[in-house]
XYZ file of C-alpha atoms in Angstrom:
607
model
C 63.850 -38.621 13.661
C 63.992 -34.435 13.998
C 66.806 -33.356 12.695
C 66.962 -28.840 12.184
C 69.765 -27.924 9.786
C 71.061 -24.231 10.783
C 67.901 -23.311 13.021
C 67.505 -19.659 13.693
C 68.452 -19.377 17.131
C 66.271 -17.352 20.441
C 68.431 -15.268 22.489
C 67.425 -13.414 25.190
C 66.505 -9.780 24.945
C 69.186 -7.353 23.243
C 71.520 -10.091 21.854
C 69.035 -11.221 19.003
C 65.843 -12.592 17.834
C 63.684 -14.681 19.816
C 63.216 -17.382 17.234
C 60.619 -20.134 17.927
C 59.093 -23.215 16.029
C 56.344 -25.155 15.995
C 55.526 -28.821 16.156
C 52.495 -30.491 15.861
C 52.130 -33.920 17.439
C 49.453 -36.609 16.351
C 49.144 -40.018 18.397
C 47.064 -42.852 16.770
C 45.560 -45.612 18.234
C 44.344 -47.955 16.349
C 44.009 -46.231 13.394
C 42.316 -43.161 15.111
C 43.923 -40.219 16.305
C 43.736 -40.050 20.017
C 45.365 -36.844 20.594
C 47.014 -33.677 18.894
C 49.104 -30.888 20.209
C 51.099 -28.044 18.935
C 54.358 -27.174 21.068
C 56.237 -23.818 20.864
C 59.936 -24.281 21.065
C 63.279 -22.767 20.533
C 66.901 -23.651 19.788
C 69.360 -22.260 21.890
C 72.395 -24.009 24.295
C 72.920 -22.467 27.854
C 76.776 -22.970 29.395
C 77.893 -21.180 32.468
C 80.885 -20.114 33.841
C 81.381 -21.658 37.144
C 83.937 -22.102 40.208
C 84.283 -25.904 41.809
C 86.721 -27.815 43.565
C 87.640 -30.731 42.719
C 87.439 -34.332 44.833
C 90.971 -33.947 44.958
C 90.817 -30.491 46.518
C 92.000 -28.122 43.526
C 89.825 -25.310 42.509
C 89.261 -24.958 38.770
C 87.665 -22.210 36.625
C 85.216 -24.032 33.881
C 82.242 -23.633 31.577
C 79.950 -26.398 32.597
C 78.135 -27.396 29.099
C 74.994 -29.734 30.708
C 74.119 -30.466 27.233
C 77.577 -32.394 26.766
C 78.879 -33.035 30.871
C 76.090 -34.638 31.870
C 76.177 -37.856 32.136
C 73.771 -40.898 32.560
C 71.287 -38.536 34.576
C 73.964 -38.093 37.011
C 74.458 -34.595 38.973
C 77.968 -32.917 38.506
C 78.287 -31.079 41.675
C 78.700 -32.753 45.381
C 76.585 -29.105 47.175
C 77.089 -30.896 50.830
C 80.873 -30.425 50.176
C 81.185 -26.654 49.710
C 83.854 -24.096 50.287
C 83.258 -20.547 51.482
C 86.341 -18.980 48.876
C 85.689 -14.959 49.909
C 83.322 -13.355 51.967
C 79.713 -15.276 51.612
C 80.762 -17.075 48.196
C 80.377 -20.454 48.223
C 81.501 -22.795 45.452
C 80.519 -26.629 45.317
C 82.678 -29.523 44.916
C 82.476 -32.125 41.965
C 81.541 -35.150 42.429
C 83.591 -38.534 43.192
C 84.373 -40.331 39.852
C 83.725 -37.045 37.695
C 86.121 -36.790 34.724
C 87.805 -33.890 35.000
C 89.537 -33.989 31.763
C 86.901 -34.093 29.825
C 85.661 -30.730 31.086
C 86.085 -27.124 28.942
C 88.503 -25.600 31.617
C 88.889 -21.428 31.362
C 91.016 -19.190 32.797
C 90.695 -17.599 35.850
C 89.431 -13.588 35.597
C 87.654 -11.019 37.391
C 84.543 -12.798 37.137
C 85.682 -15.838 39.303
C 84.058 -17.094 41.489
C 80.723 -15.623 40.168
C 78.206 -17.585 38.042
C 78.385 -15.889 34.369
C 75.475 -17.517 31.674
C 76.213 -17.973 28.469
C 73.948 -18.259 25.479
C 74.761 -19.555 22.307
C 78.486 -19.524 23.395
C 77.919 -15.668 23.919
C 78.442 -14.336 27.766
C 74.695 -12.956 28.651
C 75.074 -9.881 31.161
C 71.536 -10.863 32.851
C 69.847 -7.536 34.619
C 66.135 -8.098 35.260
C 63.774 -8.493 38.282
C 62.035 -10.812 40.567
C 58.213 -11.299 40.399
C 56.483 -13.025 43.743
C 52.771 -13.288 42.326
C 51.909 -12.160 39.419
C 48.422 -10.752 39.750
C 46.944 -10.517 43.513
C 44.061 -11.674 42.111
C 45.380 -14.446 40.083
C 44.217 -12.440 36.698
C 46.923 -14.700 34.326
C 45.506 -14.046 31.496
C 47.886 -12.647 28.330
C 45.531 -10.071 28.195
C 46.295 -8.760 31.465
C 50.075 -10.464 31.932
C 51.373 -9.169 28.353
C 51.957 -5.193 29.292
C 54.295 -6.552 32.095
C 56.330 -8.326 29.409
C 56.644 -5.670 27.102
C 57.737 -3.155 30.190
C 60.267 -5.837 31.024
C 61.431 -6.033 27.369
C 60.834 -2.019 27.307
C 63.284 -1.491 30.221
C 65.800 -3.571 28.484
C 65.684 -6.339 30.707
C 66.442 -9.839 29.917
C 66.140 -11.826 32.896
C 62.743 -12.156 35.404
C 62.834 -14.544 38.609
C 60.520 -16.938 39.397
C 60.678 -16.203 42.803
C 59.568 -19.273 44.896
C 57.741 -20.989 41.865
C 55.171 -18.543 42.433
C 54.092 -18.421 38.213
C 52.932 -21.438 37.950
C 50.760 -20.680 34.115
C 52.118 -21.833 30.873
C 51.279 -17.714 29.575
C 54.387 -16.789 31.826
C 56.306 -19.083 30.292
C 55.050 -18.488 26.708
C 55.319 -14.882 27.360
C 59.142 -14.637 28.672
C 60.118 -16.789 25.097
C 58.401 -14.357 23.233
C 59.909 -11.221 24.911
C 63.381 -12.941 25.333
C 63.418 -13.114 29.350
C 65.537 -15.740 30.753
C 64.279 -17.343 33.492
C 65.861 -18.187 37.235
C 62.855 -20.338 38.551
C 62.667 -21.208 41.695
C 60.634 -24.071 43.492
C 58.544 -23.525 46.280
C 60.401 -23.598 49.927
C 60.684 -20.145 51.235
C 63.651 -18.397 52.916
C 65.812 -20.874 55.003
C 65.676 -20.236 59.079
C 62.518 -17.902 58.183
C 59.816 -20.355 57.051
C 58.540 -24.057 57.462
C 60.624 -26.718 55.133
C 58.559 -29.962 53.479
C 56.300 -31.591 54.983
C 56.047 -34.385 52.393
C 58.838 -34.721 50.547
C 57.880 -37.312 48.558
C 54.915 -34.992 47.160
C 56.998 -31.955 46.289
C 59.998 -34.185 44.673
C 56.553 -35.269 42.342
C 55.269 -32.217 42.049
C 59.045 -30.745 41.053
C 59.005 -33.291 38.477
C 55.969 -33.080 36.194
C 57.085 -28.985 36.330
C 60.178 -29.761 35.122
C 58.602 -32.137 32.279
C 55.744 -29.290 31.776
C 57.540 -26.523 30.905
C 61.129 -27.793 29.919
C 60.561 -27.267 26.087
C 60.188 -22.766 27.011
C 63.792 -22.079 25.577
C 63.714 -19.194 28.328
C 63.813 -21.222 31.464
C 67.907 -20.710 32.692
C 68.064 -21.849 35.898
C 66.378 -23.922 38.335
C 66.398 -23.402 42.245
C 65.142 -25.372 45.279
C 64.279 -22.195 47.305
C 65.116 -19.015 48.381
C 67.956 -17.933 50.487
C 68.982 -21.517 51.385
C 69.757 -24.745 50.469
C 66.965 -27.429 50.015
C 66.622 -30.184 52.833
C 69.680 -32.524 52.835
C 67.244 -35.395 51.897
C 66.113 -33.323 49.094
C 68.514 -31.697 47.653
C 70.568 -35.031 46.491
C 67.133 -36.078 45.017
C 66.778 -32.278 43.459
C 69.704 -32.284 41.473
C 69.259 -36.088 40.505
C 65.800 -35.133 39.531
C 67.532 -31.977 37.361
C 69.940 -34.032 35.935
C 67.535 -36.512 34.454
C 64.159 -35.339 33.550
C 66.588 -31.800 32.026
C 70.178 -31.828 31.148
C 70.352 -28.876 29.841
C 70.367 -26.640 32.640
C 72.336 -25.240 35.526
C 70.744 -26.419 39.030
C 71.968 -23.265 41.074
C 71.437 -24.998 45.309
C 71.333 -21.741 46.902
C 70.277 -18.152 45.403
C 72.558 -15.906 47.325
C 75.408 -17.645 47.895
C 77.064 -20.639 45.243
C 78.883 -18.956 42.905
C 76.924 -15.645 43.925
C 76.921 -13.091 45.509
C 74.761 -12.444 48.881
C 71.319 -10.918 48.261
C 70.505 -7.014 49.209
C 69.921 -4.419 50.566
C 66.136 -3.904 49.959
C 66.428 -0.125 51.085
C 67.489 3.297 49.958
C 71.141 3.709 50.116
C 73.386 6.815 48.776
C 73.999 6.055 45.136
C 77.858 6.093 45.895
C 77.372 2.945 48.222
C 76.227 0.924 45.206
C 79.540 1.440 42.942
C 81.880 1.303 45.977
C 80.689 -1.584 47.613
C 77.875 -3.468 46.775
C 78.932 -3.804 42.863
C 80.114 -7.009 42.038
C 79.106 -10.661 41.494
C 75.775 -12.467 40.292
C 73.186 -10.759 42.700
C 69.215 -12.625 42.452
C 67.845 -9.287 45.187
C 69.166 -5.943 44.966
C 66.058 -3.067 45.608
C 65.308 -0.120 46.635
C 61.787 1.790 47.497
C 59.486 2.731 44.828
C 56.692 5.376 45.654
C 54.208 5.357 42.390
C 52.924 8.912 41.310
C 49.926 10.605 42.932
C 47.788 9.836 40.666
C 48.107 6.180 40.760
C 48.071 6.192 44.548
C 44.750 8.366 44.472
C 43.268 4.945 42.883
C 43.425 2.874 45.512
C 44.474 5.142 48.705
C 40.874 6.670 50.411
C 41.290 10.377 50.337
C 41.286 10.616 53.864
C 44.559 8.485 53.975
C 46.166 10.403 51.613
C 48.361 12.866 53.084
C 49.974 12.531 55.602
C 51.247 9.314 55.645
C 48.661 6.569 56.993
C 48.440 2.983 58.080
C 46.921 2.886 54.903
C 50.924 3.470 53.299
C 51.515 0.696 55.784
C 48.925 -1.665 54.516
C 50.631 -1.289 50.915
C 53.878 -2.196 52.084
C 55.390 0.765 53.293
C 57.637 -1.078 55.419
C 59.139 0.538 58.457
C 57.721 3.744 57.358
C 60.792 3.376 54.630
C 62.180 5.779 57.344
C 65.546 6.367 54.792
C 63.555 6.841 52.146
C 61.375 9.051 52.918
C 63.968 11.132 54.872
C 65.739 11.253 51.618
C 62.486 13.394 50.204
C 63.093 15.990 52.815
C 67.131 16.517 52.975
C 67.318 16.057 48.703
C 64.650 18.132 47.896
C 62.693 20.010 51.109
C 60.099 18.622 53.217
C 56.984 17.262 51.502
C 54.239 19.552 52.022
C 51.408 17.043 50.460
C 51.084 13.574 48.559
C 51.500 15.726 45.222
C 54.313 17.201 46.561
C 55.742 13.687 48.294
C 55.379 11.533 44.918
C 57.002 14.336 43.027
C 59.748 14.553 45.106
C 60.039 10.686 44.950
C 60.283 10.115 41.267
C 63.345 11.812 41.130
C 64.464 9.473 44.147
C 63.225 6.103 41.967
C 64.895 7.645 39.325
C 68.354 8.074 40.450
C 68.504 5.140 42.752
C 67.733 2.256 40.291
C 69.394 3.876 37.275
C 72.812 3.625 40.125
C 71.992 -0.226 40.940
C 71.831 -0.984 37.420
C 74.767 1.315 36.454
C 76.980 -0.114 39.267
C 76.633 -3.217 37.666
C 77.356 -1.517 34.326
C 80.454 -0.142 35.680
C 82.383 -3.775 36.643
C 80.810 -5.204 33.879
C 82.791 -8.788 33.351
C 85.094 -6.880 36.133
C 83.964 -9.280 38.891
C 80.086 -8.413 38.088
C 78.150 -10.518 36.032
C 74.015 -10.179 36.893
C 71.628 -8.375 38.794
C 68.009 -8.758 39.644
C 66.159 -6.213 41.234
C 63.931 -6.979 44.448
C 61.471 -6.338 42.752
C 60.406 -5.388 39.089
C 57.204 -6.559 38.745
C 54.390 -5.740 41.930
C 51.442 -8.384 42.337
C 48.970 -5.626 43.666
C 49.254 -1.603 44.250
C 52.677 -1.255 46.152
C 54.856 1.433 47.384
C 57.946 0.083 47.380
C 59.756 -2.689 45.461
C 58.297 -2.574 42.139
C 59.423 -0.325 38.598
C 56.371 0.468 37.645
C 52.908 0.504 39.199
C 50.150 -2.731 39.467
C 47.953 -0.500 36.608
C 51.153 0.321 34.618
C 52.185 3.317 34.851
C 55.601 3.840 34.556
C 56.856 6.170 37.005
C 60.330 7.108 37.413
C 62.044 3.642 38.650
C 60.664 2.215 35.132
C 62.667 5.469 33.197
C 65.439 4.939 35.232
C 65.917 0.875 34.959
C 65.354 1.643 30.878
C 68.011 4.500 31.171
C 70.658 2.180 32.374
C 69.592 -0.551 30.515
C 70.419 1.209 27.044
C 72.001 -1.424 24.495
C 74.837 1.556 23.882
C 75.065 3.604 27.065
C 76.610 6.514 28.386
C 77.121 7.024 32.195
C 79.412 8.606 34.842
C 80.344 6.796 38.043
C 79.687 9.568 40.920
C 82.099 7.768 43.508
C 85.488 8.178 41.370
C 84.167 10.317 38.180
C 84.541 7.577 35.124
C 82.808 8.578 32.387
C 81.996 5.048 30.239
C 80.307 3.389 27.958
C 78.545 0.440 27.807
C 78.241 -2.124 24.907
C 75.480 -4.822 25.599
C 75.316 -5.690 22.224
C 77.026 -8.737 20.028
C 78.659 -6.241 17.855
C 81.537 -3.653 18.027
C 81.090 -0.069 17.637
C 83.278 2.702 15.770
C 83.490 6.091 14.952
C 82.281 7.006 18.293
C 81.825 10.471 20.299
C 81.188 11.076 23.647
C 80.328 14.726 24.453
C 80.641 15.878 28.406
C 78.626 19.190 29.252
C 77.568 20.724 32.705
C 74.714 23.299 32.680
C 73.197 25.918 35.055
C 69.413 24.952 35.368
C 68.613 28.158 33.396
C 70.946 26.867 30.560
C 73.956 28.617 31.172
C 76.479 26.459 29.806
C 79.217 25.977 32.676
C 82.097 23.752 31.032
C 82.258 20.405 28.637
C 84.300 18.872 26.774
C 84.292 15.890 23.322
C 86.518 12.928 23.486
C 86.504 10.808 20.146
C 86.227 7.003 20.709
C 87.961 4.298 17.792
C 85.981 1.511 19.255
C 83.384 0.871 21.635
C 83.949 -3.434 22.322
C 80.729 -5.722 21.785
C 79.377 -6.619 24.853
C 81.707 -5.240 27.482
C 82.721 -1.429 29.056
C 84.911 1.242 27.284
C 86.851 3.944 29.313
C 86.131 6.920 28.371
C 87.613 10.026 30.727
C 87.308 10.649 34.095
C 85.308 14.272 35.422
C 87.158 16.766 37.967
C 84.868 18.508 40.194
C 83.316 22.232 39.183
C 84.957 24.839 41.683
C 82.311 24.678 44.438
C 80.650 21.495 43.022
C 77.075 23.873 43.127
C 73.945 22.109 41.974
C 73.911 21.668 38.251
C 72.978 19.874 35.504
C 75.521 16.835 33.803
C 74.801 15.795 30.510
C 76.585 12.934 28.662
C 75.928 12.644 25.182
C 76.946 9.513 23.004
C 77.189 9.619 19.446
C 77.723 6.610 16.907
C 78.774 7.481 13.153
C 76.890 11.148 13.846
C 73.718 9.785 15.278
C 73.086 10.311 19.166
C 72.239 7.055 20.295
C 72.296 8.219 24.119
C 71.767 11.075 26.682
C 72.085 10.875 29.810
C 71.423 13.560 32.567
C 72.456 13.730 36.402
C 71.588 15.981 39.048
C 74.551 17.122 40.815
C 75.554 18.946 43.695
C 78.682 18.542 46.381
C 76.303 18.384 49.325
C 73.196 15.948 47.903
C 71.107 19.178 48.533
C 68.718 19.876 45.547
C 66.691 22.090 46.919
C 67.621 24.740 44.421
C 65.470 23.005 41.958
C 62.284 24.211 44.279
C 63.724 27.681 42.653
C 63.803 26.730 39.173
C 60.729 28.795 36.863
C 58.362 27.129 34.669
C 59.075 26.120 31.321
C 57.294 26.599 28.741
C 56.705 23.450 25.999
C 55.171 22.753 22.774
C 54.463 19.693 20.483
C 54.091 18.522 16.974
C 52.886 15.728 16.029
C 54.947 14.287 13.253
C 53.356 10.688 12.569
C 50.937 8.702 13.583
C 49.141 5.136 12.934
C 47.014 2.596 13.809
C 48.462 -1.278 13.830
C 46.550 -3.900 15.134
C 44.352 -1.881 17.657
C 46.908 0.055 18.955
C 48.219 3.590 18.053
C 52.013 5.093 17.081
C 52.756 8.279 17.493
C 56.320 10.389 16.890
C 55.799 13.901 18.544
C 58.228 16.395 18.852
C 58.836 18.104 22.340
C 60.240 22.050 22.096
C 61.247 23.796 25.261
C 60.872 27.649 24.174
C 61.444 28.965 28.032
C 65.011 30.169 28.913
C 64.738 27.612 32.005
C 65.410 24.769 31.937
C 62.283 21.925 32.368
C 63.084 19.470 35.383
C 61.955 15.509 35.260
C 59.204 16.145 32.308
C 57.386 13.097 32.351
C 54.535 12.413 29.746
C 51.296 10.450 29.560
C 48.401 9.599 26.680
C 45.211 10.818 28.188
C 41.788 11.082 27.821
C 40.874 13.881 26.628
C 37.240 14.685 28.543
C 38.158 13.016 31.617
C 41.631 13.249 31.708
C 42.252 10.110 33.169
C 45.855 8.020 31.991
C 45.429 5.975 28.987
C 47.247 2.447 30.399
C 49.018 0.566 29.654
C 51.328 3.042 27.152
C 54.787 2.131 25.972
C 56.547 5.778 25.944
C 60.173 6.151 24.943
C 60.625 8.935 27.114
C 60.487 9.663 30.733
C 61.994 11.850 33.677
C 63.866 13.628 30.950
C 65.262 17.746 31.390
C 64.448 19.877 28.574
C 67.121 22.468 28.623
C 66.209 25.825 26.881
C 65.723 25.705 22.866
C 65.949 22.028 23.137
C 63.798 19.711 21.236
C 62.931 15.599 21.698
C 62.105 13.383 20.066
C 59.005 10.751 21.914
C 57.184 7.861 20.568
C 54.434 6.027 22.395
C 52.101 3.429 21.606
C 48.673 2.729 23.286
C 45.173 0.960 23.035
C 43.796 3.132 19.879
C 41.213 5.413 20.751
C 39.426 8.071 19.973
C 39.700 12.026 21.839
C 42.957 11.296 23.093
C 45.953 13.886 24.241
C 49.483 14.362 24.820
C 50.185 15.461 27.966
C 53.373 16.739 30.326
C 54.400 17.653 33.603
C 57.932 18.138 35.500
C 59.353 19.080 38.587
C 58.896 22.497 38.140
C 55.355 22.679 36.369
C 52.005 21.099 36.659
C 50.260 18.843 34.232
C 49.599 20.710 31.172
C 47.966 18.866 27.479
C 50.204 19.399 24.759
C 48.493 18.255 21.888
C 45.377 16.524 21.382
C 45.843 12.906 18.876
């Protein structure tokens, strides 16, 4: 009896609106009204890209429509008869007595054999993060779960996992429609070979079930997953995907989440930037991670001062794992021994920085060329961590956050560092023209070194334009690389690297204070919290290194959190001037403040 005549459609975050409706339910009984409810739904259709064989033994390419190949509550895919087709990939066969005719076969490209989603017909390039827990202490409010949503949505994410059905609240739910995060939700069996399988199967296929009914109206939910790292039970998985097929029916049941149609999950710690384009790039990855040290500050919250510095079993207790031994010996060869925690987490945020803006611009760079997804190990910590996580348990956003949003740009600039492409990525429905890409490498005390402008006709909706490719400076010595991108005349992206032919930054330790002022150039109140545009001047004839800013109070001069800042981790070069927005719980006697690499924490203008 519902029938929608062109409904505004939700898409996930950067490809459109997330529309949603509301209907209101009545039962009577009698005359009375029993009961009443209001559910929250959107319109969207998921299809995905997938590689099968079928019962005859002939591998096909095809977009698997649930909403139109499922049949009769019956599963498509046979997972006990699978195929290992290149390294780990596995793909599934279909099942005896499926039509193959009647499904939408495509042709074969650089994606295959990888799982690519589709929304609205429209190929969704998922990057995102896994959340375990979300609060240690089970705080699921909105109030508290909201700021991780907008970070998410901040960092231009569009995809969170559900790792091991650990959200179980409708707010998680409600909250990833609203901030257009597609969901891979897992159920509740931990890693194959590592942990215990079922007990009582019959209980879990139940408890699978009224999930599955509960929360199958959130237009977000993508994919559903026994487990992770393995395949379900062969008694459950047939009952699984029979379960999927008929309480759903309109969404992908993915058996495995590292291998079917995917690629293999890791690694979880630091790795040379290069190693991420050359070899790890490619696929539909559910783990990819890297260490995450917050900043000092943060850490002096819940870290005793006596454990501070040097590293404690206190760092071990917060998941310092291993002693991060790369990691942390990364600090010392990039950028000189740490002499203290300041000095450590300073150090670090340039690390965070660098390494998961490269796992995210890896991705970027085989974009539809064989890669197709990737979800960080972690993006979202349950309690105050020092590693997996891109920004802290009281939201700060240190420099994994700035990094994650750099890549994550809807029109993005970037420069491979294993072969020197200079590109530029288009996440967006729509094509681009009249576009300018300007290449410059600086001295750190501004000294312009070389550069060079190549016009671009068109940049292509939702895929990766070629730009140039960058020789070497004579002597490669540490320097600054700035890409610019401009659309029409407006700069819609910057992007600055650290470079130097050895890895060895230590010059920066060199580098003199800037010095910066502020204006303020607007500012309002909206619905308890405040906007503010400043402008950020760098009057110094050096340049300023990783400037990251904060709202503080202005007495105490603690962090005002959570704040949603547009800028982070950024270098000021001499003369140069930026533009930064924030917004933050309205208050009264706050201040702008910075602080960079090469200068303490200084207040810049009082709000």
């Amino acid at each position: 009896g519902l029938h929608l005549e062109n409904p505004r459609l939700w898409w996930p975050n950067g490809y459109g609106d997330q529309a949603m409706y509301d209907l209101d339910l009545r039962v009577k009984c009698g005359g009375a009204e029993s009961d009443v409810r209001r559910v929250r739904f959107g319109v969207r259709e998921f299809s995905y890209e997938l590689t099968a064989d079928t019962p005859r033994g002939e591998e096909i390419r095809f977009e698997f429509q649930p909403t139109n190949d499922v049949r009769d509550g019956e599963p498509l895919f046979d997972t006990f008869h699978r195929r290992v087709v290149q390294q780990d990939v596995v793909v599934p066969a279909l099942r005896e007595g499926v039509d193959v005719s009647r499904l939408r076969r495509i042709g074969k490209d650089a994606t295959s054999p990888y799982l690519v989603l589709r929304c609205n017909g429209a190929r969704i390039f998922c990057r995102g993060g896994n959340w375990g827990m979300d609060d240690g202490m089970k705080r699921v409010s909105r109030e508290r779960l909201e700021p991780a949503f907008r970070l998410h949505r901040e960092e231009g994410f569009n995809m969170v996992r559900n790792w091991t059905g650990e959200s179980t609240e409708e707010i998680f739910y409600t909250l990833c429609d609203e901030y257009g995060m597609l969901v891979w939700n897992d159920f509740w069996i931990s890693t194959e070979g590592s942990n215990l399988n079922v007990n009582d199967e019959d209980l879990f296929i139940e408890n699978a079930r009224q999930t599955v009914k509960r929360f199958r109206n959130h237009p977000s939910i993508a994919v559903w997953c026994p487990r992770n790292e393995g395949y379900a039970t062969p008694t459950m998985a047939p009952r699984l995907e029979r379960l999927i097929a008929g309480e759903d029916g309109t969404r992908f049941y993915s058996p495995n989440s590292r291998y079917m149609n995917l690629r293999t999950s890791g690694p979880w710690h630091y790795i040379d930037e290069k190693e991420y384009f050359a070899v790890q790039a490619c696929g539909f990855t559910t783990e990819l991670g890297s260490p995450s040290v917050p900043t000092a500050e943060s850490m002096r919250k819940f870290i005793p001062e006596s454990e501070r510095w040097p590293i404690s079993d206190t760092w071990y207790y917060h998941d310092l794992h291993f002693g991060l031994p790369e990691y942390c010996q990364a600090v010392d060869d990039l950028y000189g021994k740490a002499e203290s925690l300041d000095d450590f987490c300073r150090k670090a945020q340039l690390i965070n920085y660098d390494s998961h803006r490269a796992m995210l611009e890896a991705w970027n760079s085989r974009m539809w060329n064989s890669a197709s997804g990737v979800l960080l190990w972690m993006s979202h910590p349950a309690w105050p961590s020092l590693e997996w996580q891109t920004y802290s348990w009281d939201f700060e956003t240190h420099g994994s956050f700035y990094g994650c949003r750099k890549a994550c740009e809807k029109l993005h600039v970037q420069a491979n560092p294993h072969d020197g492409q200079v590109l530029v990525v288009n996440t967006t429905r729509n094509d681009c023209r009249r576009a300018r890409v300007v290449v410059s490498r600086y001295t750190f005390d501004g000294k312009r070194l070389d550069g060079l402008s190549e016009n671009v006709a068109v940049i292509a909706a939702n895929g990766v334009t070629p730009v140039t490719v960058l020789q070497p400076l004579p002597g490669d010595p540490c320097h600054l690389l700035r890409l610019e991108l401009f659309v029409e005349g407006k700069r819609v992206s910057v992007n600055d690297y650290l470079r130097s032919a050895d890895r060895n930054f230590t010059a920066l330790n060199g580098v003199a204070a800037p010095e910066l002022k502020a204006r303020l150039l607007e500012s309002h109140d909206e619905a308890g919290s405040r906007c503010v545009r400043v402008e950020v001047a760098n009057t110094a004839s050096t340049t300023a290194v990783a400037v990251k800013f904060n709202i503080r109070k202005a007495e105490s001069g603690e962090a005002v959190l959570p704040a949603y800042i547009s800028e982070g981790y950024i270098h000021l070069l001499p003369g140069e001037r930026r533009i930064v927005e924030a917004e933050f719980p309205a208050a009264d006697d706050t201040v702008f403040s910075a602080e960079g690499y090469n200068f303490d924490r200084k207040t810049l203008l009082s709000l």
